[in-house]
Coordinates of C-alpha atoms in Angstrom, one line a residue:
Chain U
M1 CA 228.8 147.1 49.5
N2 CA 230.7 144.0 50.7
T3 CA 230.2 142.3 54.0
E4 CA 233.5 143.4 55.5
Q5 CA 232.7 147.1 54.8
S6 CA 229.2 146.8 56.2
Q7 CA 230.6 145.3 59.4
V8 CA 233.0 148.1 59.7
N9 CA 230.1 150.5 59.2
E10 CA 228.0 148.8 61.8
K11 CA 230.8 148.8 64.3
S12 CA 231.6 152.5 63.8
A13 CA 227.9 153.3 64.1
A14 CA 227.7 151.4 67.3
E15 CA 230.7 153.3 68.6
K16 CA 229.6 156.7 67.4
P17 CA 230.0 158.8 70.5
V18 CA 226.9 160.6 71.8
I19 CA 229.0 163.4 73.1
E20 CA 232.2 164.6 71.5
I21 CA 234.2 167.5 72.9
I22 CA 237.2 168.4 70.9
N23 CA 239.9 170.9 71.9
M24 CA 237.3 173.0 73.9
H25 CA 238.3 176.2 75.7
K26 CA 236.3 178.6 77.7
W27 CA 237.1 181.9 79.4
Y28 CA 235.3 184.0 81.9
G29 CA 236.6 187.4 80.8
D30 CA 240.3 186.9 80.9
F31 CA 240.2 183.9 83.2
H32 CA 240.9 180.6 81.3
V33 CA 238.4 178.2 83.0
L34 CA 238.6 175.3 80.6
K35 CA 241.8 174.5 78.8
D36 CA 241.8 172.1 75.9
I37 CA 239.1 169.7 77.0
N38 CA 238.8 166.5 75.0
L39 CA 236.2 164.0 75.8
Q40 CA 234.2 161.3 74.0
V41 CA 231.2 159.6 75.5
Q42 CA 229.9 156.4 74.0
P43 CA 226.2 155.4 74.3
Q44 CA 225.4 153.9 77.7
E45 CA 228.8 154.9 79.1
K46 CA 228.9 156.2 82.7
I47 CA 231.5 158.8 83.4
V48 CA 232.3 160.3 86.8
V49 CA 234.1 163.7 86.9
C50 CA 235.8 164.7 90.1
G51 CA 238.3 167.3 91.2
P52 CA 238.7 170.1 93.6
S53 CA 236.2 172.9 93.7
G54 CA 236.8 175.5 91.0
S55 CA 238.5 173.0 88.8
G56 CA 235.9 173.5 86.0
K57 CA 234.1 170.2 86.3
S58 CA 230.6 171.7 86.5
T59 CA 231.4 174.1 83.8
V60 CA 232.2 171.2 81.4
I61 CA 228.9 169.6 81.8
R62 CA 227.1 172.9 81.7
C63 CA 228.7 173.5 78.3
I64 CA 227.3 170.2 77.1
N65 CA 223.7 171.5 77.2
R66 CA 224.9 175.0 76.5
L67 CA 223.9 176.6 79.8
E68 CA 227.4 178.0 79.3
E69 CA 228.9 178.8 76.0
H70 CA 232.4 177.6 75.0
Q71 CA 234.6 179.9 72.9
R72 CA 237.0 177.6 71.1
G73 CA 236.8 174.0 69.9
K74 CA 233.9 171.8 69.2
I75 CA 231.1 170.2 71.2
I76 CA 228.9 167.7 69.4
V77 CA 225.9 166.3 71.2
N78 CA 223.8 163.7 69.5
G79 CA 225.3 164.7 66.2
T80 CA 224.5 168.4 66.5
E81 CA 227.4 170.8 66.9
L82 CA 226.7 173.4 69.6
S83 CA 227.5 176.9 68.2
R84 CA 226.2 180.4 68.1
D85 CA 224.4 179.7 64.8
L86 CA 222.4 176.9 66.3
K87 CA 218.8 178.0 66.2
N88 CA 217.1 175.2 68.1
I89 CA 219.2 174.7 71.2
E90 CA 215.9 173.5 72.8
K91 CA 215.9 170.4 70.6
V92 CA 219.4 169.5 71.9
R93 CA 218.5 170.2 75.5
A94 CA 215.3 168.1 75.3
E95 CA 217.5 165.1 74.7
V96 CA 219.9 165.9 77.5
G97 CA 218.6 165.7 81.1
M98 CA 220.2 167.8 83.7
V99 CA 220.1 167.4 87.5
F100 CA 221.4 170.3 89.6
Q101 CA 223.0 170.6 92.9
H102 CA 220.2 172.7 94.3
F103 CA 217.4 170.6 92.6
N104 CA 215.9 173.7 91.0
L105 CA 212.4 172.3 91.1
F106 CA 209.7 174.8 90.2
P107 CA 208.3 175.9 93.6
H108 CA 205.0 177.2 92.3
L109 CA 204.0 173.9 90.7
T110 CA 203.1 170.6 92.3
I111 CA 205.4 167.6 92.0
L112 CA 203.2 166.2 89.3
E113 CA 203.1 169.5 87.4
N114 CA 206.9 169.8 87.7
L115 CA 207.2 166.4 86.0
S116 CA 204.6 166.8 83.3
L117 CA 205.6 170.3 82.3
G118 CA 208.3 169.2 79.9
P119 CA 206.4 166.4 78.2
I120 CA 203.3 168.7 77.8
W121 CA 205.0 171.7 76.4
V122 CA 208.1 170.3 74.7
R123 CA 206.9 166.9 73.6
K124 CA 203.3 168.2 73.0
M125 CA 201.9 165.3 74.9
P126 CA 198.3 165.3 76.0
K127 CA 198.0 166.3 79.7
K128 CA 196.6 163.0 80.8
E129 CA 199.3 160.9 79.1
A130 CA 202.0 163.2 80.5
E131 CA 200.6 162.8 84.0
E132 CA 200.6 159.0 83.6
L133 CA 204.2 159.2 82.5
A134 CA 205.0 161.4 85.5
M135 CA 203.5 159.0 87.9
H136 CA 205.5 156.2 86.2
Y137 CA 208.7 157.9 86.9
L138 CA 207.7 159.0 90.4
E139 CA 207.3 155.3 91.1
I140 CA 210.7 154.6 89.7
V141 CA 212.2 157.2 92.1
R142 CA 209.9 155.7 94.8
I143 CA 207.8 158.7 95.8
P144 CA 204.5 158.4 94.0
E145 CA 202.6 159.4 97.2
Q146 CA 204.1 162.9 97.0
A147 CA 202.6 163.8 93.6
K148 CA 200.1 166.4 94.8
K149 CA 202.5 168.2 97.1
F150 CA 204.7 171.2 96.4
P151 CA 208.5 171.0 96.3
G152 CA 208.7 173.1 99.5
Q153 CA 206.8 170.4 101.4
I154 CA 209.2 167.5 100.9
S155 CA 212.7 166.7 102.0
G156 CA 215.9 167.5 100.1
G157 CA 216.5 163.9 99.2
Q158 CA 212.9 163.6 97.9
Q159 CA 213.3 166.9 96.0
Q160 CA 216.4 165.6 94.3
R161 CA 214.7 162.4 93.3
V162 CA 211.8 164.4 91.9
A163 CA 214.4 166.4 89.9
I164 CA 215.8 163.2 88.5
A165 CA 212.3 162.0 87.6
R166 CA 211.6 165.4 86.0
S167 CA 214.5 164.9 83.7
L168 CA 213.6 161.3 83.0
C169 CA 210.1 162.3 81.9
M170 CA 211.7 163.9 78.8
K171 CA 213.1 160.4 78.0
P172 CA 216.6 161.9 77.5
K173 CA 219.4 160.1 75.7
I174 CA 222.0 161.5 78.1
M175 CA 221.8 162.5 81.8
L176 CA 224.1 165.1 83.3
F177 CA 224.4 165.3 87.1
D178 CA 226.0 168.4 88.6
E179 CA 227.0 167.5 92.2
P180 CA 223.5 165.9 92.8
T181 CA 224.2 165.0 96.5
S182 CA 226.3 168.0 97.6
A183 CA 223.4 170.0 99.0
L184 CA 221.9 167.0 100.9
D185 CA 222.0 166.0 104.5
P186 CA 224.2 162.9 104.9
E187 CA 221.2 160.6 105.6
M188 CA 219.6 161.5 102.4
I189 CA 222.5 160.9 100.1
K190 CA 222.0 157.2 99.8
E191 CA 218.4 157.4 98.6
V192 CA 219.5 159.6 95.7
L193 CA 222.5 157.5 94.9
D194 CA 220.4 154.4 94.8
V195 CA 218.1 156.0 92.2
M196 CA 221.2 156.9 90.2
I197 CA 222.6 153.4 90.4
D198 CA 219.3 152.0 89.2
L199 CA 219.4 154.4 86.3
A200 CA 222.9 153.3 85.4
K201 CA 221.9 149.7 85.4
E202 CA 219.1 150.5 83.0
G203 CA 221.8 151.6 80.5
M204 CA 221.5 155.4 80.7
T205 CA 224.4 157.4 79.3
M206 CA 225.5 159.4 82.3
I207 CA 228.1 162.1 83.2
V208 CA 228.2 162.7 86.9
V209 CA 230.1 165.4 88.7
T210 CA 230.4 164.2 92.2
H211 CA 232.6 163.7 95.2
E212 CA 230.9 160.3 96.1
M213 CA 233.9 158.0 95.4
G214 CA 231.9 155.0 96.4
F215 CA 229.4 155.8 93.6
A216 CA 232.3 156.2 91.2
K217 CA 233.7 152.8 92.1
T218 CA 230.3 151.0 91.7
V219 CA 229.0 152.7 88.6
A220 CA 231.6 154.4 86.5
D221 CA 233.1 153.1 83.4
R222 CA 235.6 155.9 83.5
V223 CA 236.7 158.4 86.1
I224 CA 238.0 161.8 85.0
F225 CA 240.0 164.0 87.3
M226 CA 240.1 167.7 86.6
D227 CA 242.2 170.4 88.1
Y228 CA 242.8 174.1 87.1
G229 CA 240.5 173.7 84.1
E230 CA 242.3 170.7 82.6
I231 CA 241.6 167.1 82.4
V232 CA 244.6 165.8 84.4
E233 CA 243.9 162.1 84.5
E234 CA 241.4 159.7 83.0
N235 CA 241.1 156.0 83.8
E236 CA 238.8 153.1 84.6
P237 CA 237.8 153.3 88.3
N238 CA 239.9 150.5 89.8
E239 CA 243.0 151.7 88.2
F240 CA 242.1 155.3 89.0
F241 CA 241.7 154.8 92.7
D242 CA 244.3 152.1 93.3
N243 CA 247.0 153.4 91.0
P244 CA 246.7 157.1 90.3
Q245 CA 249.3 158.3 87.9
H246 CA 249.5 162.0 88.4
E247 CA 250.7 163.7 91.5
R248 CA 247.7 166.1 91.7
T249 CA 245.4 163.1 91.5
Q250 CA 247.2 161.4 94.3
L251 CA 247.0 164.5 96.4
F252 CA 243.3 164.9 95.8
L253 CA 242.5 161.3 96.5
S254 CA 244.5 161.4 99.7
Q255 CA 242.5 164.4 100.9
I256 CA 239.0 163.0 100.2
L257 CA 239.4 159.2 100.8
Chain H
M1 CA 198.4 160.3 138.9
S2 CA 197.2 163.0 141.2
T3 CA 200.3 165.1 140.5
N4 CA 199.7 164.6 136.7
S5 CA 196.1 165.9 136.9
E6 CA 197.3 168.8 139.1
V7 CA 199.9 169.7 136.4
A8 CA 197.3 169.4 133.7
N9 CA 195.0 171.7 135.7
I10 CA 197.6 174.5 136.1
K11 CA 196.4 177.5 134.2
P12 CA 198.6 180.3 132.7
P13 CA 198.8 183.4 134.9
A14 CA 195.7 185.5 134.7
I15 CA 197.7 188.5 133.5
D16 CA 198.8 186.6 130.4
V17 CA 195.4 185.5 129.1
G18 CA 191.9 186.9 128.5
V19 CA 191.2 190.6 128.2
L20 CA 193.9 191.6 130.6
G21 CA 196.5 189.5 128.7
W22 CA 195.4 191.0 125.4
V23 CA 195.6 194.6 126.7
R24 CA 199.0 193.9 128.2
S25 CA 200.5 192.3 125.1
H26 CA 198.9 194.6 122.5
L27 CA 198.8 198.0 124.2
F28 CA 201.3 198.1 127.0
N29 CA 204.1 195.8 126.0
G30 CA 206.9 198.2 126.6
T31 CA 207.5 201.8 127.6
L32 CA 207.2 203.3 124.1
N33 CA 204.0 201.4 123.3
S34 CA 202.5 202.4 126.6
I35 CA 203.2 206.1 125.9
A36 CA 201.8 205.7 122.4
T37 CA 198.6 204.1 123.8
I38 CA 198.0 206.8 126.3
F39 CA 198.8 209.5 123.8
L40 CA 196.4 208.1 121.3
L41 CA 193.7 207.6 123.9
L42 CA 194.0 211.3 124.9
V43 CA 193.8 212.4 121.3
G44 CA 190.8 210.2 120.7
V45 CA 189.0 211.6 123.8
K46 CA 189.7 215.1 122.7
F47 CA 188.7 214.9 119.0
I48 CA 186.3 212.0 118.4
P49 CA 183.3 213.5 120.3
Q50 CA 183.9 216.8 118.5
F51 CA 183.9 215.1 115.2
I52 CA 180.7 213.2 116.0
Q53 CA 179.1 216.4 117.2
W54 CA 180.0 218.1 113.9
A55 CA 179.4 215.3 111.5
F56 CA 176.2 213.7 112.9
I57 CA 174.6 215.6 115.7
D58 CA 174.7 219.2 114.5
S59 CA 174.8 218.3 110.8
V60 CA 172.2 219.0 108.2
W61 CA 171.5 216.6 105.4
F62 CA 168.9 217.7 102.9
T63 CA 168.7 221.4 103.0
S64 CA 169.5 224.3 100.6
G65 CA 172.8 226.0 100.8
Q66 CA 171.3 229.0 102.6
E67 CA 170.1 226.9 105.5
C68 CA 173.5 225.2 105.6
H69 CA 175.2 228.5 106.3
E70 CA 173.1 228.9 109.4
A71 CA 173.7 225.3 110.7
K72 CA 176.5 224.7 113.2
G73 CA 177.6 221.3 112.0
A74 CA 178.5 219.6 108.8
C75 CA 176.5 220.5 105.7
W76 CA 176.1 217.1 104.0
S77 CA 173.5 218.8 101.8
V78 CA 176.4 219.8 99.5
V79 CA 176.7 216.1 98.7
T80 CA 173.0 215.1 98.7
Q81 CA 171.7 218.1 96.8
N82 CA 174.4 217.8 94.1
I83 CA 174.8 214.1 94.0
R84 CA 173.9 213.6 90.4
F85 CA 176.1 216.3 89.1
N86 CA 178.9 215.1 91.4
V87 CA 178.7 211.6 90.1
F88 CA 177.8 212.0 86.5
G89 CA 179.0 215.6 85.7
Y90 CA 177.9 217.0 82.4
Y91 CA 176.4 213.7 81.1
P92 CA 172.9 214.7 79.9
Y93 CA 170.7 214.7 82.9
E94 CA 167.9 212.6 81.5
H95 CA 170.3 209.9 80.3
Q96 CA 172.3 209.5 83.4
W97 CA 170.8 206.1 84.0
R98 CA 173.1 204.9 81.2
P99 CA 176.5 205.5 82.9
L100 CA 174.9 204.3 86.2
V101 CA 174.0 200.9 84.6
A102 CA 177.4 200.8 82.9
M103 CA 179.1 201.3 86.3
I104 CA 176.9 198.6 87.9
I105 CA 177.8 196.2 85.1
L106 CA 181.5 197.0 85.5
I107 CA 181.5 196.5 89.2
S108 CA 179.4 193.3 89.0
M109 CA 181.7 191.9 86.4
L110 CA 184.8 192.7 88.5
V111 CA 183.2 191.1 91.6
Y112 CA 182.1 188.1 89.5
S113 CA 185.6 187.6 88.1
R114 CA 187.4 187.9 91.4
D115 CA 188.3 184.2 91.6
W116 CA 191.1 184.0 89.0
K117 CA 190.9 180.2 89.0
K118 CA 187.6 180.5 87.2
W119 CA 189.0 182.6 84.4
N120 CA 188.4 180.9 81.1
R121 CA 187.4 181.5 77.6
R122 CA 183.7 181.8 78.4
L123 CA 184.4 184.6 80.9
G124 CA 186.6 186.3 78.3
Y125 CA 183.6 186.4 75.9
L126 CA 181.4 187.6 78.7
W127 CA 183.8 190.5 79.3
L128 CA 183.9 191.4 75.7
F129 CA 180.1 191.4 75.6
A130 CA 179.9 193.5 78.9
L131 CA 182.5 196.0 77.5
F132 CA 180.4 196.3 74.4
I133 CA 177.3 197.0 76.4
M134 CA 179.1 199.5 78.6
G135 CA 180.5 201.3 75.6
L136 CA 177.1 201.3 74.0
L137 CA 175.5 202.7 77.1
M138 CA 178.1 205.5 77.4
K139 CA 178.3 206.4 73.8
G140 CA 174.9 205.6 72.5
G141 CA 174.0 206.2 68.9
L142 CA 172.6 202.7 68.4
F143 CA 169.3 201.0 69.3
G144 CA 167.6 204.3 69.9
L145 CA 170.0 205.5 72.5
V146 CA 170.9 209.1 72.0
S147 CA 174.5 209.6 71.1
V148 CA 176.5 211.3 73.8
E149 CA 179.9 212.9 72.9
S150 CA 182.8 211.6 75.0
T151 CA 183.5 215.3 76.0
K152 CA 180.4 215.0 78.1
W153 CA 181.6 212.0 79.9
S154 CA 182.5 213.0 83.4
G155 CA 182.4 212.3 87.1
L156 CA 182.8 208.8 88.5
P157 CA 182.2 207.0 85.2
L158 CA 185.1 208.8 83.7
T159 CA 187.3 208.1 86.7
L160 CA 186.4 204.4 86.5
L161 CA 186.8 204.3 82.8
L162 CA 190.3 205.8 82.9
S163 CA 191.5 203.7 85.8
F164 CA 190.0 200.4 84.6
F165 CA 191.5 200.6 81.1
G166 CA 194.6 202.3 82.5
I167 CA 195.3 199.4 84.8
L168 CA 194.2 196.7 82.4
A169 CA 196.4 197.8 79.6
S170 CA 199.4 199.1 81.5
Y171 CA 200.1 195.8 83.4
P172 CA 200.8 193.6 80.4
L173 CA 202.6 196.4 78.7
G174 CA 204.7 196.9 81.8
V175 CA 205.5 193.2 82.0
A176 CA 206.5 193.2 78.3
L177 CA 208.8 196.2 78.9
A178 CA 210.4 194.5 81.9
L179 CA 211.1 191.5 79.8
G180 CA 212.3 193.7 77.0
R181 CA 214.7 195.5 79.3
Q182 CA 216.3 192.1 80.2
S183 CA 216.4 191.0 76.6
T184 CA 219.7 190.0 75.0
M185 CA 218.5 191.6 71.8
P186 CA 220.0 195.1 71.7
V187 CA 217.2 196.8 69.8
I188 CA 214.5 195.6 72.1
K189 CA 216.6 196.3 75.1
A190 CA 217.4 199.8 74.0
F191 CA 213.8 200.6 73.2
S192 CA 212.7 199.4 76.6
V193 CA 215.3 201.2 78.5
V194 CA 214.7 204.5 76.7
Y195 CA 211.0 204.1 77.0
I196 CA 211.1 203.4 80.8
E197 CA 213.7 206.1 81.6
L198 CA 212.1 208.7 79.4
I199 CA 208.5 208.2 80.8
R200 CA 209.7 207.9 84.4
G201 CA 211.5 211.2 84.0
V202 CA 208.4 213.1 83.1
P203 CA 205.4 213.9 85.4
L204 CA 202.0 212.6 84.4
I205 CA 200.7 216.1 84.1
T206 CA 203.2 216.8 81.4
M207 CA 202.2 213.7 79.5
L208 CA 198.5 214.6 79.8
F209 CA 199.2 218.1 78.6
M210 CA 201.3 216.8 75.7
S211 CA 198.6 214.4 74.7
S212 CA 196.0 217.1 74.8
V213 CA 197.8 220.1 73.4
M214 CA 200.9 219.0 71.5
F215 CA 199.9 215.7 70.0
P216 CA 197.0 217.1 67.9
L217 CA 199.5 219.5 66.3
F218 CA 201.2 216.6 64.7
L219 CA 198.1 215.1 63.3
P220 CA 197.1 215.9 59.7
E221 CA 194.4 218.5 59.3
G222 CA 190.8 217.2 59.9
V223 CA 192.0 214.2 61.8
T224 CA 191.1 214.3 65.5
I225 CA 191.5 211.7 68.1
D226 CA 189.1 211.6 71.0
K227 CA 190.4 213.6 74.0
V228 CA 189.4 211.0 76.5
L229 CA 191.2 208.4 74.4
R230 CA 194.3 210.5 74.3
A231 CA 194.3 210.9 78.1
Q232 CA 193.7 207.2 78.4
V233 CA 196.7 206.4 76.3
A234 CA 198.9 208.8 78.2
I235 CA 197.9 207.2 81.5
I236 CA 198.6 203.7 80.1
I237 CA 202.0 204.7 78.8
F238 CA 202.9 206.4 82.0
T239 CA 201.8 203.6 84.4
A240 CA 203.4 200.9 82.3
A241 CA 206.8 202.4 82.8
Y242 CA 206.4 202.1 86.6
V243 CA 205.0 198.6 86.4
A244 CA 207.9 197.6 84.2
E245 CA 210.5 198.6 86.8
V246 CA 208.7 196.8 89.6
V247 CA 208.4 193.6 87.5
R248 CA 212.1 193.9 86.7
G249 CA 212.7 193.8 90.4
G250 CA 210.7 190.5 90.6
L251 CA 212.6 189.1 87.6
Q252 CA 216.0 189.9 89.2
A253 CA 214.9 188.3 92.5
M254 CA 214.5 185.0 90.7
E255 CA 217.3 182.4 91.3
K256 CA 219.2 181.7 88.1
G257 CA 218.6 178.0 88.7
Q258 CA 214.9 178.3 87.8
A259 CA 215.7 179.6 84.3
E260 CA 218.4 177.0 83.9
A261 CA 216.1 174.2 85.0
A262 CA 213.5 175.4 82.5
E263 CA 216.0 175.7 79.7
S264 CA 217.5 172.3 80.4
L265 CA 214.1 170.7 79.9
G266 CA 214.0 172.2 76.4
L267 CA 211.5 174.9 77.0
N268 CA 211.9 177.9 74.7
Y269 CA 212.1 181.5 75.8
F270 CA 208.3 182.2 75.8
Q271 CA 207.5 178.9 77.5
K272 CA 210.2 179.5 80.1
M273 CA 208.9 182.9 80.9
R274 CA 205.2 182.1 80.9
L275 CA 205.4 178.8 82.8
V276 CA 208.3 179.2 85.1
I277 CA 209.7 182.7 85.6
L278 CA 206.7 185.1 85.4
P279 CA 204.3 183.2 87.7
Q280 CA 207.0 183.4 90.4
A281 CA 208.3 186.8 89.7
L282 CA 204.9 188.5 89.4
K283 CA 203.9 187.0 92.7
I284 CA 206.9 188.4 94.5
V285 CA 206.0 191.9 93.3
I286 CA 202.3 191.9 94.0
P287 CA 202.6 194.4 96.9
P288 CA 204.5 197.1 95.0
T289 CA 202.5 196.5 91.8
V290 CA 199.3 197.0 93.6
G291 CA 200.8 200.2 95.1
I292 CA 201.4 201.5 91.5
L293 CA 198.0 200.5 90.3
I294 CA 196.4 202.3 93.2
S295 CA 198.5 205.3 92.5
A296 CA 197.3 205.1 88.9
F297 CA 193.7 205.0 90.0
K298 CA 194.2 208.2 92.0
D299 CA 196.3 209.8 89.4
T300 CA 193.4 209.8 87.0
S301 CA 192.3 212.9 88.9
L302 CA 195.1 214.8 87.1
V303 CA 193.0 214.8 83.9
V304 CA 191.6 218.0 85.4
I305 CA 194.6 219.7 83.7
I306 CA 193.2 219.0 80.3
A307 CA 189.7 220.1 81.3
L308 CA 188.2 216.6 81.6
Y309 CA 185.7 216.4 84.5
D310 CA 186.5 213.4 86.6
I311 CA 184.8 213.1 90.0
L312 CA 187.3 215.3 91.8
N313 CA 186.8 218.0 89.2
T314 CA 183.0 217.8 89.3
T315 CA 183.2 218.3 93.1
K316 CA 185.3 221.4 92.5
S317 CA 182.7 222.8 90.1
I318 CA 180.0 222.3 92.8
L319 CA 182.1 224.2 95.3
N320 CA 182.4 227.1 92.8
V321 CA 178.7 227.6 92.9
P322 CA 178.1 230.5 95.4
E323 CA 175.4 228.6 97.2
W324 CA 177.8 225.8 98.1
T325 CA 181.0 227.7 98.6
G326 CA 182.7 226.9 101.9
F327 CA 181.6 223.3 102.2
S328 CA 184.7 221.8 100.7
T329 CA 185.4 219.7 103.8
E330 CA 182.1 217.8 103.4
A331 CA 182.3 217.5 99.7
Y332 CA 185.9 216.2 99.8
I333 CA 185.1 213.8 102.5
F334 CA 182.5 212.3 100.2
V335 CA 184.9 212.0 97.3
A336 CA 187.6 210.6 99.6
L337 CA 185.2 207.9 100.7
I338 CA 184.6 206.9 97.1
Y339 CA 188.3 206.8 96.3
F340 CA 188.9 204.9 99.5
F341 CA 186.3 202.4 98.7
F342 CA 187.9 201.5 95.4
C343 CA 191.5 201.7 96.5
F344 CA 190.8 199.6 99.6
S345 CA 189.0 197.0 97.6
M346 CA 192.1 196.7 95.3
S347 CA 194.3 196.4 98.3
R348 CA 192.2 193.7 99.9
Y349 CA 191.8 191.8 96.7
S350 CA 195.6 191.8 96.2
R351 CA 196.1 190.4 99.7
H352 CA 193.5 187.7 98.8
V353 CA 195.3 186.8 95.6
E354 CA 198.6 186.7 97.4
A355 CA 197.2 184.3 100.0
E356 CA 195.8 182.1 97.3
L357 CA 199.1 181.9 95.6
E358 CA 200.8 180.4 98.6
Y359 CA 202.4 177.2 97.5
T360 CA 200.5 174.8 99.7
T361 CA 198.4 171.8 99.0
E362 CA 195.3 173.2 100.5
N363 CA 194.8 175.5 97.6
K364 CA 194.8 172.8 95.0

């Protein structure tokens, strides 16, 4: 193998996308929710997806860890194609963290148990080690003192930070955020966004569905605008906000900014 | 300053606190409640003295049936003079200490295991050992104990046996059926649906009758299955169908987000159910589940239809003896108290478990 070729190989290896979505379609019954979605996500890339409600943006990221099934096209996550024949969807999901709008913490478990559940049962980690890991991530999201409490006993912003820490405990390669701040009171949004910004700085690969345009400007490498189940526009953030190409994008931005 | 201390010293109106306040807020807080209070007081005044007169003052306790017929009050002798037959039925008279010890072991074990946080492997082995001892005591045939056929098992031990194993086995079976009914696998789902609907569409009496009369017809000649065991299986199968539907209610009450969060962590189906979904769903349905289990306890009395003598049936037999005919009130009050004791204990225990499962830090 000559040098030139190996360089090419290295380059292509480095640029091998962690998520590839190719010509993906999805229907709910007869309703065409996602139309011909194409998306490639490189390692460490941060992508913000925005768009009006019902535009299919949440559905796209829910397809990436197969909480929803797509019907046509391909989704490849970490080199594994998601399909009906896939036996171990758990293996794919273990590498893809997901943060939900309504946190979805397990109310019957303490914060610490919420965090250590995945490492103990999926990663087969000894309990003590898993709890140390959990405490480590609780410190990263800045609420180690809440470890012994139950989710119902802490605020919404704290719950969402716990939910982020719970995903991080699995040491995922990709993090998906499904409107992480939409269910929060205004004064709590910042504490969650700060944690996400830290995470972005650490080099995590992130896809974030959000209406927080400030976050998109600071963090995103690319902003994707969706409407009626289609990707309408895709650009780097400055260009996207200052110079939107598409009429629907302009209308949307004028309404939310 | 003086005004402050005056304010601090102001007491609530006398009518709102103390005995008067309690009476007002609990007994006379509204027209309807006041009417109900007065009505119940009148009923109490009319009947309670009569009952006390009958049950305690004029009653006889340790006499023969003849003397009972002459007494004005209650004839508790029907209970005291027949207590051993009532409780142990046709179990051989000289060996009746054996079911007694077995029952004491069972109840002690239940009381000992009441704190579910202490459940562990050791306790499991202890239960296995206790069950073995209880079985040995009932059945005999080993270590010099005379063998007693299960057809002779009767009275309270039979009731407890049928209910204990009925509840113990039907609960997990019911949970499995509820999960089966929600399964995406068509065969499992179909089986669960058919099972649940079929069993729920049939009265327990029919099931007991079939297990006793029809089922043996299908067995090859010479093969017999114990009659008590057949009744036991019928009770388990029957109760499980009801448990399944209640548990399904709990599963449906769960938010979809819980399952999604569990799945997105990479938990597989069984981990998701065991660690996330069932602990929450089963807790939600504790009250109706306990209702079903209490029903199951009382429904064991239906084994009378296949000529098993549970405690209700032994009572009936006593009342068929001419000497004791006519004292059914007293005899049934006694049996009712026994049933009440066990059902009320189950009810209280479930409340206790529910309270312990509250998601608060104090319990950890």
